[in-house]
Every structure is written in C-alpha cells, then in structure tokens.
Short mmCIF file of C-alpha atoms in Angstrom, two decimals:
data_model
loop_
_atom_site.label_atom_id
_atom_site.label_comp_id
_atom_site.label_asym_id
_atom_site.label_seq_id
_atom_site.Cartn_x
_atom_site.Cartn_y
_atom_site.Cartn_z
CA MET A 1 0.00 0.00 0.00
CA LYS A 2 1.43 3.36 -1.02
CA ARG A 3 1.36 5.86 1.84
CA MET A 4 1.82 9.55 2.42
CA PHE A 5 3.14 10.29 5.90
CA VAL A 6 2.28 13.41 7.83
CA PHE A 7 4.21 13.38 11.08
CA LEU A 8 2.71 14.94 14.14
CA CYS A 9 4.88 14.25 17.15
CA LEU A 10 2.75 14.60 20.25
CA ILE A 11 5.30 15.39 22.94
CA SER A 12 3.97 17.40 25.82
CA PHE A 13 6.12 19.63 28.03
CA ILE A 14 4.75 21.01 31.29
CA ALA A 15 6.17 22.22 34.55
CA SER A 16 6.79 19.76 37.33
CA GLY A 17 3.85 19.31 39.64
CA LEU A 18 0.55 17.49 39.45
CA ILE A 19 -2.64 18.64 37.81
CA LEU A 20 -5.37 17.34 40.07
CA ALA A 21 -7.67 14.70 38.61
CA GLN A 22 -10.74 16.89 38.95
CA ASP A 23 -9.13 19.77 37.04
CA ARG A 24 -10.12 20.34 33.43
CA VAL A 25 -7.23 20.74 31.01
CA LEU A 26 -7.06 22.82 27.84
CA ARG A 27 -4.32 21.32 25.68
CA ALA A 28 -2.74 23.79 23.25
CA LEU A 29 -1.61 21.91 20.14
CA LYS A 30 1.47 23.09 18.30
CA VAL A 31 0.78 23.79 14.62
CA THR A 32 2.81 24.93 11.65
CA ASN A 33 0.12 27.02 9.95
CA ALA A 34 -1.72 29.54 12.11
CA PRO A 35 -5.49 30.03 11.87
CA VAL A 36 -6.87 33.30 10.55
CA VAL A 37 -8.35 35.28 13.45
CA ASP A 38 -11.80 36.04 12.05
CA GLY A 39 -14.26 33.78 13.88
CA VAL A 40 -14.37 31.33 10.96
CA VAL A 41 -13.15 27.87 11.98
CA ASP A 42 -10.15 26.91 9.83
CA GLN A 43 -9.07 23.34 9.15
CA VAL A 44 -6.15 23.74 11.57
CA TRP A 45 -8.61 23.61 14.50
CA GLN A 46 -9.80 20.10 13.62
CA SER A 47 -6.84 18.41 15.33
CA ALA A 48 -7.15 20.40 18.56
CA THR A 49 -9.03 18.88 21.50
CA ASP A 50 -12.23 20.47 22.84
CA LEU A 51 -12.49 21.55 26.46
CA ASN A 52 -16.09 21.84 27.62
CA VAL A 53 -16.26 24.40 30.43
CA PRO A 54 -19.41 24.41 32.60
CA LEU A 55 -20.49 27.94 33.44
CA GLY A 56 -22.17 28.83 36.70
CA GLU A 57 -24.44 31.65 37.75
CA THR A 58 -23.39 33.94 40.59
CA TYR A 59 -26.94 33.96 41.90
CA ASP A 60 -30.27 32.21 41.41
CA VAL A 61 -31.69 34.02 38.39
CA HIS A 62 -35.20 33.13 39.56
CA ASN A 63 -34.56 34.63 42.99
CA PRO A 64 -32.62 37.92 42.89
CA ALA A 65 -32.62 38.03 46.69
CA SER A 66 -30.02 35.24 46.57
CA ILE A 67 -27.38 37.86 45.72
CA MET A 68 -25.72 38.14 49.11
CA ASP A 69 -22.01 38.15 48.34
CA CYS A 70 -19.51 36.62 45.97
CA SER A 71 -17.88 34.12 48.33
CA GLY A 72 -18.31 31.43 45.70
CA CYS A 73 -19.39 33.13 42.49
CA HIS A 74 -20.21 29.74 41.00
CA ASN A 75 -22.90 28.84 43.50
CA TYR A 76 -25.67 28.18 41.01
CA ASN A 77 -25.27 25.79 38.11
CA SER A 78 -26.50 26.79 34.68
CA SER A 79 -27.25 24.93 31.48
CA TYR A 80 -24.56 26.92 29.65
CA THR A 81 -21.14 25.65 28.64
CA LEU A 82 -18.20 27.25 26.91
CA LYS A 83 -16.25 25.20 24.36
CA LEU A 84 -12.56 26.04 24.09
CA LYS A 85 -9.70 24.92 21.87
CA ALA A 86 -6.12 26.19 21.73
CA VAL A 87 -3.26 25.96 19.25
CA TYR A 88 0.07 27.74 19.06
CA THR A 89 2.97 28.38 16.73
CA THR A 90 6.54 29.23 17.64
CA GLU A 91 5.44 32.86 18.08
CA ARG A 92 1.76 33.08 19.05
CA ILE A 93 -1.08 31.38 20.93
CA TYR A 94 -4.58 31.09 19.47
CA VAL A 95 -7.80 30.32 21.36
CA LEU A 96 -11.10 29.27 19.78
CA ALA A 97 -14.28 29.74 21.84
CA LYS A 98 -17.92 28.80 21.18
CA TRP A 99 -20.93 29.53 23.35
CA THR A 100 -24.70 29.75 23.01
CA ASP A 101 -26.40 33.13 22.86
CA SER A 102 -29.86 33.64 21.36
CA THR A 103 -29.06 37.23 20.34
CA ALA A 104 -26.05 39.23 19.19
CA SER A 105 -25.90 42.37 21.32
CA PHE A 106 -23.83 45.50 20.67
CA THR A 107 -25.79 48.18 22.53
CA ARG A 108 -24.21 49.81 25.55
CA ASN A 109 -26.43 51.26 28.27
CA GLY A 110 -25.59 54.82 27.22
CA SER A 111 -26.42 54.47 23.50
CA TRP A 112 -28.41 57.29 21.93
CA ASP A 113 -31.95 57.43 20.50
CA PHE A 114 -33.66 60.41 18.83
CA SER A 115 -37.00 58.83 17.90
CA SER A 116 -38.90 61.08 20.34
CA GLY A 117 -37.41 64.29 18.92
CA SER A 118 -34.86 64.64 21.71
CA TRP A 119 -31.85 62.61 22.78
CA THR A 120 -32.59 59.73 25.17
CA LYS A 121 -30.86 56.58 26.41
CA PRO A 122 -33.61 53.93 26.37
CA ASN A 123 -31.41 50.85 26.78
CA ALA A 124 -30.11 51.45 30.30
CA GLU A 125 -29.82 47.78 31.27
CA GLN A 126 -27.91 46.59 28.19
CA SER A 127 -24.17 46.11 28.09
CA GLU A 128 -23.18 44.17 24.93
CA ASP A 129 -22.05 40.56 24.51
CA ARG A 130 -18.61 39.69 25.83
CA ILE A 131 -16.24 36.87 26.64
CA ALA A 132 -13.26 37.02 28.97
CA LEU A 133 -10.25 34.88 29.85
CA PHE A 134 -8.21 35.44 33.00
CA PHE A 135 -4.58 34.29 33.43
CA PRO A 136 -2.20 34.69 36.39
CA ILE A 137 0.87 36.90 35.99
CA GLY A 138 3.24 35.03 38.26
CA GLU A 139 1.98 33.68 41.58
CA ILE A 140 -1.38 34.71 43.04
CA THR A 141 -2.50 33.72 46.53
CA GLY A 142 -5.58 34.31 48.64
CA ASN A 143 -9.09 35.35 47.76
CA PRO A 144 -10.89 36.30 45.61
CA TRP A 145 -8.65 34.44 43.12
CA ASN A 146 -9.00 31.12 44.97
CA THR A 147 -12.78 31.26 45.34
CA LYS A 148 -14.11 33.39 42.51
CA GLY A 149 -12.15 32.27 39.49
CA CYS A 150 -12.86 34.53 36.55
CA MET A 151 -15.36 36.48 38.62
CA ALA A 152 -12.47 38.19 40.41
CA LYS A 153 -11.81 40.25 37.29
CA CYS A 154 -15.34 41.63 37.20
CA HIS A 155 -17.17 44.18 39.27
CA THR A 156 -17.63 41.77 42.16
CA TYR A 157 -20.85 42.36 44.07
CA TYR A 158 -20.89 42.99 47.80
CA PRO A 159 -23.76 44.57 49.76
CA THR A 160 -22.52 47.73 51.42
CA ASN A 161 -22.64 46.34 54.95
CA ILE A 162 -20.07 43.63 54.14
CA ASP A 163 -18.17 45.28 51.29
CA PRO A 164 -14.42 45.09 52.07
CA HIS A 165 -13.90 48.22 49.99
CA VAL A 166 -16.84 50.55 50.55
CA SER A 167 -16.83 53.09 47.75
CA SER A 168 -17.72 56.75 47.65
CA HIS A 169 -19.09 56.57 44.11
CA GLY A 170 -22.18 54.57 45.09
CA ILE A 171 -21.30 51.45 43.12
CA VAL A 172 -21.36 48.35 45.30
CA ASP A 173 -18.99 46.27 43.22
CA ASP A 174 -15.41 46.45 42.09
CA ALA A 175 -12.55 44.22 40.95
CA TRP A 176 -9.52 43.33 43.03
CA LEU A 177 -7.08 40.65 44.15
CA GLU A 178 -5.68 40.16 47.63
CA SER A 179 -2.21 39.74 46.16
CA GLY A 180 -0.45 39.39 42.82
CA LYS A 181 -1.59 40.32 39.32
CA ALA A 182 -3.76 38.65 36.69
CA ASP A 183 -4.03 39.27 32.95
CA MET A 184 -7.57 40.02 31.75
CA TRP A 185 -8.48 39.33 28.10
CA HIS A 186 -11.85 41.03 27.76
CA SER A 187 -13.70 41.15 24.44
CA LYS A 188 -16.41 43.79 24.15
CA ALA A 189 -18.80 43.66 21.19
CA GLY A 190 -19.57 47.37 21.45
CA ARG A 191 -16.09 48.55 22.40
CA GLY A 192 -13.29 47.53 20.08
CA THR A 193 -13.87 44.03 18.74
CA ALA A 194 -15.40 45.46 15.54
CA TYR A 195 -12.83 48.21 14.93
CA LEU A 196 -11.21 46.54 11.91
CA SER A 197 -14.38 45.18 10.29
CA ALA A 198 -18.09 44.60 10.89
CA ALA A 199 -20.57 42.97 8.53
CA GLY A 200 -24.01 41.39 8.61
CA SER A 201 -26.02 39.23 6.24
CA ASN A 202 -29.70 38.28 6.27
CA LEU A 203 -30.11 40.01 9.62
CA THR A 204 -33.26 40.06 11.71
CA ILE A 205 -33.08 42.91 14.23
CA ASN A 206 -35.20 43.73 17.26
CA PRO A 207 -36.17 47.41 16.76
CA ILE A 208 -36.47 48.04 20.51
CA THR A 209 -33.29 46.43 21.86
CA HIS A 210 -31.35 46.65 18.57
CA GLU A 211 -30.18 43.06 19.09
CA VAL A 212 -29.65 40.67 16.19
CA THR A 213 -32.00 37.69 16.44
CA GLY A 214 -31.31 36.03 13.09
CA GLY A 215 -28.76 35.92 10.28
CA THR A 216 -24.98 36.22 10.52
CA PHE A 217 -22.90 38.99 12.06
CA SER A 218 -19.10 39.01 11.86
CA MET A 219 -16.44 41.34 13.21
CA THR A 220 -12.70 41.67 13.70
CA GLY A 221 -10.76 43.96 15.99
CA TYR A 222 -9.04 43.94 19.35
CA ILE A 223 -9.49 42.60 22.86
CA ASP A 224 -9.47 45.20 25.63
CA ASP A 225 -6.35 44.02 27.48
CA LYS A 226 -6.29 44.92 31.17
CA TRP A 227 -4.96 43.50 34.41
CA VAL A 228 -6.29 43.05 37.94
CA GLY A 229 -4.29 43.60 41.11
CA GLU A 230 -4.71 44.95 44.61
CA TRP A 231 -7.58 47.34 45.28
CA ALA A 232 -7.02 51.09 45.02
CA HIS A 233 -9.17 53.85 46.50
CA ASP A 234 -11.78 55.59 44.36
CA SER A 235 -9.65 58.72 44.26
CA ILE A 236 -6.91 56.71 42.54
CA ASN A 237 -8.74 54.25 40.29
CA GLY A 238 -12.41 55.23 40.36
CA GLU A 239 -15.02 52.48 40.27
CA ASP A 240 -12.59 49.88 38.92
CA GLY A 241 -10.98 49.26 42.31
CA GLY A 242 -8.18 46.87 41.44
CA ARG A 243 -8.70 46.70 37.69
CA TYR A 244 -6.27 48.65 35.53
CA GLY A 245 -5.69 49.27 31.84
CA ASP A 246 -2.51 47.90 30.31
CA ALA A 247 0.19 50.38 29.30
CA GLY A 248 -0.78 52.22 26.13
CA GLY A 249 -3.98 53.68 24.80
CA SER A 250 -7.55 52.40 25.08
CA GLY A 251 -9.48 51.35 21.98
CA TYR A 252 -12.53 53.48 22.73
CA SER A 253 -13.83 56.70 24.27
CA HIS A 254 -17.27 57.99 25.27
CA ASN A 255 -19.50 59.41 22.56
CA ARG A 256 -21.05 62.10 24.75
CA ILE A 257 -20.41 65.74 25.52
CA GLY A 258 -19.37 67.05 28.93
CA ASP A 259 -22.85 67.31 30.44
CA LYS A 260 -23.80 63.88 29.00
CA SER A 261 -26.90 65.30 27.34
CA ARG A 262 -26.18 64.26 23.74
CA PRO A 263 -23.68 62.37 21.59
CA LYS A 264 -20.64 64.07 20.15
CA TYR A 265 -21.09 62.49 16.71
CA MET A 266 -23.43 60.43 14.53
CA GLU A 267 -23.00 59.14 11.00
CA THR A 268 -24.97 60.86 8.27
CA SER A 269 -25.47 57.88 5.94
CA PRO A 270 -24.62 54.52 7.53
CA THR A 271 -24.63 51.88 4.81
CA ASP A 272 -26.16 49.11 6.90
CA PHE A 273 -26.86 47.99 10.46
CA ALA A 274 -23.24 46.95 11.10
CA ASP A 275 -21.94 50.32 9.93
CA ALA A 276 -24.46 52.22 12.06
CA MET A 277 -23.68 50.27 15.22
CA VAL A 278 -19.91 50.88 14.95
CA LEU A 279 -18.67 54.47 15.16
CA LYS A 280 -14.94 54.81 14.43
CA ASP A 281 -12.49 57.68 14.70
CA THR A 282 -11.66 57.23 11.02
CA GLU A 283 -15.30 57.87 10.06
CA ILE A 284 -15.22 61.13 12.00
CA ALA A 285 -11.91 62.14 10.41
CA ASN A 286 -13.19 61.28 6.93
CA GLY A 287 -16.21 63.58 7.25
CA GLU A 288 -18.82 60.82 7.45
CA CYS A 289 -20.34 62.27 10.62
CA VAL A 290 -22.00 65.39 11.98
CA GLY A 291 -21.41 66.80 15.44
CA ASP A 292 -18.75 68.39 17.56
CA ALA A 293 -16.58 67.14 20.42
CA THR A 294 -17.76 70.00 22.64
CA THR A 295 -21.31 70.86 21.58
CA GLY A 296 -22.32 67.49 20.17
CA VAL A 297 -24.92 66.63 17.52
CA SER A 298 -27.47 69.41 17.22
CA ASP A 299 -31.19 68.69 17.28
CA ALA A 300 -31.41 69.96 13.71
CA ASP A 301 -28.79 67.49 12.47
CA ALA A 302 -30.30 64.71 14.54
CA SER A 303 -33.73 65.34 12.98
CA THR A 304 -32.19 65.16 9.52
CA TYR A 305 -30.15 62.00 9.94
CA TRP A 306 -31.94 59.94 12.61
CA THR A 307 -34.29 58.45 10.01
CA ASN A 308 -31.29 56.64 8.50
CA TYR A 309 -30.70 54.89 11.81
CA ALA A 310 -34.38 54.15 12.36
CA ALA A 311 -34.62 52.53 8.92
CA LEU A 312 -31.85 50.13 9.94
CA ASN A 313 -33.26 49.42 13.43
CA ALA A 314 -29.98 50.86 14.73
CA ILE A 315 -28.99 53.26 17.49
CA VAL A 316 -26.17 55.80 17.82
CA PRO A 317 -23.30 54.06 19.68
CA GLU A 318 -22.17 55.23 23.10
CA ARG A 319 -18.52 54.59 22.23
CA ILE A 320 -16.16 55.94 19.58
CA LEU A 321 -13.71 53.23 18.53
CA LYS A 322 -10.04 53.79 17.79
CA ALA A 323 -6.98 51.59 17.41
CA PRO A 324 -5.58 50.64 20.84
CA THR A 325 -1.87 51.16 21.34
CA GLY A 326 0.92 49.47 23.27
CA SER A 327 0.21 46.59 25.61
CA ARG A 328 -3.48 47.58 25.74
CA GLY A 329 -3.91 46.50 22.11
CA ASP A 330 -1.77 43.38 21.70
CA ILE A 331 -4.56 40.77 21.45
CA ASP A 332 -6.25 40.22 18.09
CA PHE A 333 -9.89 39.13 17.99
CA GLY A 334 -12.42 37.90 15.45
CA ALA A 335 -15.96 36.61 15.99
CA VAL A 336 -19.04 35.42 14.12
CA TRP A 337 -22.58 35.15 15.52
CA ASN A 338 -24.80 32.70 13.65
CA ASN A 339 -27.67 30.39 14.54
CA ASN A 340 -27.76 31.38 18.23
CA GLU A 341 -24.03 30.83 18.74
CA TRP A 342 -20.91 32.96 19.03
CA THR A 343 -17.66 31.63 17.58
CA ALA A 344 -14.65 33.73 18.58
CA GLU A 345 -10.88 33.57 18.10
CA PHE A 346 -8.16 35.24 20.18
CA SER A 347 -4.47 35.58 19.31
CA ARG A 348 -1.49 37.02 21.14
CA ALA A 349 2.28 36.64 21.12
CA LEU A 350 3.44 33.94 23.52
CA GLN A 351 6.08 36.31 24.84
CA ASN A 352 5.72 40.09 24.50
CA GLY A 353 7.87 41.35 27.36
CA ASN A 354 5.08 43.41 28.97
CA ASP A 355 4.91 43.24 32.76
CA ASP A 356 1.13 43.71 32.64
CA ASP A 357 0.68 40.55 30.52
CA VAL A 358 1.13 36.85 31.18
CA GLN A 359 4.27 35.55 29.46
CA PHE A 360 3.60 32.06 28.12
CA ASP A 361 6.39 29.53 28.56
CA VAL A 362 5.40 26.34 26.71
CA THR A 363 7.15 24.23 29.35
CA GLN A 364 4.79 25.52 32.04
CA LYS A 365 1.11 25.09 32.91
CA TYR A 366 -1.28 27.96 33.59
CA THR A 367 -4.43 28.17 35.68
CA PHE A 368 -7.11 30.28 34.01
CA GLY A 369 -10.76 31.26 34.29
CA SER A 370 -13.45 32.02 31.71
CA ALA A 371 -16.66 34.04 31.62
CA THR A 372 -19.37 34.96 29.15
CA PHE A 373 -21.62 38.01 29.31
CA GLU A 374 -25.00 37.87 27.62
CA ASN A 375 -25.71 41.57 27.23
CA SER A 376 -25.40 41.83 31.01
CA ARG A 377 -24.65 45.10 32.73
CA HIS A 378 -23.77 43.98 36.26
CA GLY A 379 -20.80 41.87 37.30
CA TYR A 380 -22.94 39.46 39.28
CA GLU A 381 -24.95 38.65 36.14
CA HIS A 382 -22.02 37.08 34.31
CA ARG A 383 -21.68 33.33 33.78
CA THR A 384 -18.31 32.24 35.11
CA SER A 385 -16.18 29.12 35.20
CA LYS A 386 -14.22 27.50 37.94
CA MET A 387 -10.49 27.40 37.33
CA ASP A 388 -9.07 25.29 34.49
CA THR A 389 -5.51 24.51 33.39
CA LEU A 390 -3.75 25.34 30.12
CA ILE A 391 -0.82 23.18 29.03
CA PHE A 392 1.14 23.15 25.79
CA ASP A 393 1.66 20.09 23.60
CA THR A 394 4.41 20.30 21.02
CA ALA A 395 2.88 18.71 17.98
CA VAL A 396 2.51 18.96 14.28
CA GLY A 397 0.67 15.80 13.55
CA VAL A 398 -0.69 12.39 14.37
CA GLU A 399 -1.61 11.01 10.99
CA ASP A 400 -0.46 8.49 8.43
CA ILE A 401 -2.98 8.94 5.63
CA SER A 402 -3.29 6.23 2.99
CA GLU A 403 -3.92 6.97 -0.65
CA ASN A 404 -5.91 3.70 -0.83
CA VAL A 405 -8.91 2.74 1.28
CA PRO A 406 -8.14 -0.18 3.67
CA ASP A 407 -10.27 -3.28 3.16
CA SER A 408 -10.68 -3.97 6.89
CA TYR A 409 -10.57 -2.31 10.30
CA SER A 410 -7.32 -2.93 12.12
CA LEU A 411 -5.38 -1.91 15.22
CA LEU A 412 -1.71 -2.79 14.79
CA GLN A 413 0.87 -3.63 17.42
CA ASN A 414 2.72 -0.56 18.63
CA PHE A 415 6.32 -0.07 17.55
CA PRO A 416 8.76 -0.21 19.17
CA ASN A 417 7.56 -2.48 21.94
CA PRO A 418 8.83 -2.44 24.65
CA PHE A 419 9.50 1.28 24.31
CA ASN A 420 11.08 4.29 26.00
CA PRO A 421 10.17 7.13 25.87
CA SER A 422 7.60 7.01 23.02
CA THR A 423 5.92 4.55 20.68
CA MET A 424 3.87 4.60 17.47
CA ILE A 425 0.39 3.08 17.24
CA GLU A 426 -1.07 2.42 13.78
CA TYR A 427 -4.72 1.81 12.88
CA GLN A 428 -6.96 1.54 9.83
CA ILE A 429 -10.63 2.36 9.28
CA THR A 430 -12.75 1.50 6.23
CA LYS A 431 -15.34 4.29 6.31
CA PRO A 432 -15.61 7.86 7.61
CA MET A 433 -16.40 7.65 11.31
CA ARG A 434 -15.46 9.00 14.73
CA VAL A 435 -12.39 7.26 16.13
CA LYS A 436 -11.54 7.03 19.83
CA LEU A 437 -8.15 5.69 20.90
CA ASN A 438 -7.27 5.69 24.61
CA VAL A 439 -4.57 4.29 26.88
CA TYR A 440 -5.35 2.44 30.16
CA ASP A 441 -3.22 0.94 32.91
CA VAL A 442 -3.40 -2.71 33.97
CA GLN A 443 -6.17 -1.89 36.44
CA GLY A 444 -8.30 -0.41 33.66
CA ARG A 445 -7.85 3.20 34.77
CA PHE A 446 -7.96 5.79 32.00
CA MET A 447 -4.54 7.34 31.36
CA ARG A 448 -4.47 9.24 28.05
CA GLU A 449 -6.76 10.21 25.18
CA LEU A 450 -4.79 9.89 21.94
CA VAL A 451 -7.55 10.30 19.34
CA ASN A 452 -11.16 11.49 19.58
CA GLU A 453 -12.30 12.91 16.26
CA GLU A 454 -13.97 12.21 12.94
CA LYS A 455 -11.65 10.44 10.48
CA SER A 456 -11.95 9.67 6.79
CA SER A 457 -11.33 6.10 5.66
CA GLY A 458 -7.60 5.38 5.62
CA SER A 459 -4.54 4.35 7.61
CA TYR A 460 -3.27 6.46 10.49
CA PHE A 461 -0.76 6.51 13.28
CA VAL A 462 -0.41 8.35 16.56
CA ILE A 463 2.62 8.77 18.83
CA TRP A 464 2.19 8.16 22.57
CA ASP A 465 4.85 9.96 24.59
CA GLY A 466 4.42 8.00 27.83
CA LYS A 467 2.44 10.75 29.57
CA ASP A 468 -1.05 10.82 31.06
CA ASN A 469 -3.82 13.23 30.13
CA SER A 470 -2.47 15.85 32.54
CA GLY A 471 0.99 15.77 30.99
CA ASN A 472 2.70 13.72 33.73
CA LEU A 473 5.09 10.88 32.91
CA VAL A 474 3.58 7.49 33.74
CA ALA A 475 5.44 4.70 35.53
CA SER A 476 7.14 1.74 33.86
CA GLY A 477 4.85 -1.20 33.27
CA THR A 478 2.20 -2.74 31.07
CA TYR A 479 -0.49 -0.62 29.44
CA PHE A 480 -3.42 -1.28 27.14
CA TYR A 481 -4.54 0.79 24.19
CA LYS A 482 -8.12 0.53 22.97
CA ILE A 483 -9.68 1.72 19.72
CA GLN A 484 -13.39 2.19 19.08
CA SER A 485 -14.88 3.24 15.74
CA GLY A 486 -18.55 2.45 15.36
CA GLU A 487 -18.96 -1.22 16.21
CA PHE A 488 -15.23 -1.92 15.76
CA ILE A 489 -13.48 -2.32 19.14
CA GLN A 490 -10.01 -3.74 19.67
CA VAL A 491 -7.50 -3.75 22.53
CA LYS A 492 -3.74 -4.41 22.48
CA LYS A 493 -1.01 -4.50 25.12
CA MET A 494 2.26 -2.57 25.25
CA THR A 495 5.14 -2.22 27.69
CA LEU A 496 6.94 0.92 28.83
CA LEU A 497 10.47 0.35 30.14
CA LYS A 498 12.62 3.00 31.84
#
C-alpha cells in the first residue's frame, strides 16, 4: 500500500507538579500554519481537542434576593457551557471559543436614541455581549482568586454592609485581588472588537433592543487588554478598584459631551446595520459624521439623519472606537454570531515582554478562568467558570494517511515495543467515522486520550509519549490501548520500560 506520511509528534512539556484529577485541562496543540483570526473555523482547528467548560451563575436568576455576596461566584449551576480549543505556533497562541447566545448584542447602556425628537438613552440595562479569559501573571495567593475564578476580574458584588472596599461613588462592586496580578483578556462587542471590520447578512433585528435575532454577524478587531491587582481607593482608580488598563492607549472613548446630554457624533449615511452600530475615529476624520466634540450633535442634524438609523433598526453608539496602542492593544480578535451561537478567536504573542501581561512559557502550565456576558450590565450577572488549566503540547501531527482505502478495520501492534520514551500506534478504518483511541493501565484506569475525532477512511498513526492526560510521565509497566470506531473495538497491550 502506497502511503503519504504526515508526522505529528505529540510530545507534551509542562512544569513539574501534578494537575489534580478533577481539574479540566485545555491542551494547546502546536501547529505549523496559524489560523486566521476572524471567527471562521479553519481546518487547523480540527486536530485540537475540545475543552467543555461548565459555566455557573453567581446567583439564582429566579430569585434575585439570593445575591448576598460573591464568596463562591459559582454557587448556582447553569445549562450553559463554553467550548474552548487552543493551538500555538513558535510565536503566538490562538484560542477558539464557542458559546450559546440567542441574540447578538452590541448596545451599551448609554447608547443614543432620537425617535422622540430629543436625545434619550432607552437601553439602560444593556451592556453588549462579551467573553473574557483570566490568566495569572506570576503567583497569586488568597481570595478572591482562589474562590471566585474569573469572577475576580469583574465588578464583584458585595452589599454595602459587608463590602471590604466601601466606595464613595455609590457602586457596590469592584474588581480586586488580595495579592499578585492577573491578565484580563476582555472582548467587548460594542467597544473595540469590531474596529477593523463589521458585517451582517440576512439580519433580523429587534427594533427596541437593537439586538440581532437572526442571520450572521461578523467582526474583527481587538481585545481590551487589562490587568487586575490589589484594590485602590476611588480617588486613585475610580469604580474599577483593582482593575487597571494595560500600558498604552484604550481602543474606545465615550461618545457624549461634557454634560452627558447628547452624543458628540453620529454618522450621516450609515450603509447598513453593522456600519451604524460601529462608530470609528476614522469615520469622523473622513467627514462621514456630523457633530462636535464640545457641543455634540445638534437637534437639527439629529432630525435630519436619525431616520437613516431608524430605517436600519440601529442606534447611535455610546462609544467611539479607535486603534488601541501598546500593551493595551496586543490581542487580536475575530468573531461570528450565527444560529444562536458565538464563535470567537483570540491571538497574542506567547512572549511580548510586557509586565502587565502573562508571558507564556510552553514548558509551564497555567491556571485560568473564563466568563461569558449575555448583554449583562452587572458583574454578578455574568456566567463564570471554575479554574481550568492550560498546558502546551508540542505537535505537528498524528496522521499516516493512505492513498488507498483499507479493506478492513485494524489496530496494529505498537512499535517499538517495549518502548522508551515514546511509541507509534497504527490503525486503519474503512469508512468515515469517529475514532476514539485511549490508553489504560493494567487496572483499567484511564490514562491518556490519543484520538477522539472524525476520520476519513484510511490508515493512520499516533505517537504516545508516555504521559497521562495531565501531561505527567507514567510509571514503567504494562499498558493497554483501545480503539473504538462504530462497532469496531479492539484492545492491544504494550510495555513501557525505563
């Protein structure tokens, strides 16, 4: 049989130390060709392993009185999960995320409406769709990191009588850590993630909330990169407490004049809903808008041009987008909303030298948290994860793809056998089907998932590097590897010698 070999050596490097059995692990697969960061799933993602992250509610959504404090911040289970994948090249890490959301929301609570003949802000409780990842910068100890997970990066809710940092600004929530620093990757659908591009097709739009309820919406831009550390007084850091912007310039500013009575600018002729919902500094500079930074959009201009927004079921944005600079703008982002689901991609350099960012060493493991925000204004309304672990696999392949279709299913004896430190396992399947190939110890305990994906008919191989699913080296001894593809099940024995 003539064969074409594509070698994907699956050798995992992590820091010494155990990953507890109950921890969920996101395995970043090393790839040669990077995915395009646009929210469209490239072929390169097919070899990466899914991590399904259960998301919890911070309170019982059917009983608002259950909001007492954020001692757990994952106290109430939800039906929502976040699906994550990760790959990396020699230079950058890429994360793919998918989560359910029945609407695509871009409206901030301060967005502007002129349908009544004067400027109003009718969507006070909206706050756009978002997703966030939270990584430690060095060592972090104590609460809220230990108990809140990703919630620690948000405006954590505390009633005033037990708030450890009572504020003078009247807001009963802020973000802070007891010690250390954490890197916050925070996508914001109305504040930066659509700066480079925004487009919609076959859209159905709610004219009251201005949310997309059908069709496809895509955007590319930047994550708002911040960090969380120890709490600072209102006079120093305002309502953010211990949350700080990375060095450099923000990707947005308020679209409102000093007395907050009207927007600074509005477009005169937005081409479509996506264009209307995204107001960029370049559009202002190019003369596509009316208004003034000091006096704002006059009632006369608003009367003339508001009908263009109304015809699109759009609203004048509360933010003006611009290109972020420095460390604040070093994470690329692309996302697509379609069929009640967001698909998003993140990308950042593994090492960028910024002290307000996590520096990824592929020989180490990293605890991280996740959160999604379904047009939710308050921190305690976010859906958050418990902590998971990111580890890096060095890999570029696991396949030996035949040019001819095998005439029978087969699991071959590993080679070499006995082996140290790694061995090759070959198998053949006769029709397209999902293949599962796992390693077990002599007591039948699961050790490592080698394959779990749809395969075309053909011959394949996978390299086992003698490590378990958490990246730890296993002991010398006898192990079993089991394949299942449809009704085909076969088990073989192999021996690891050290």
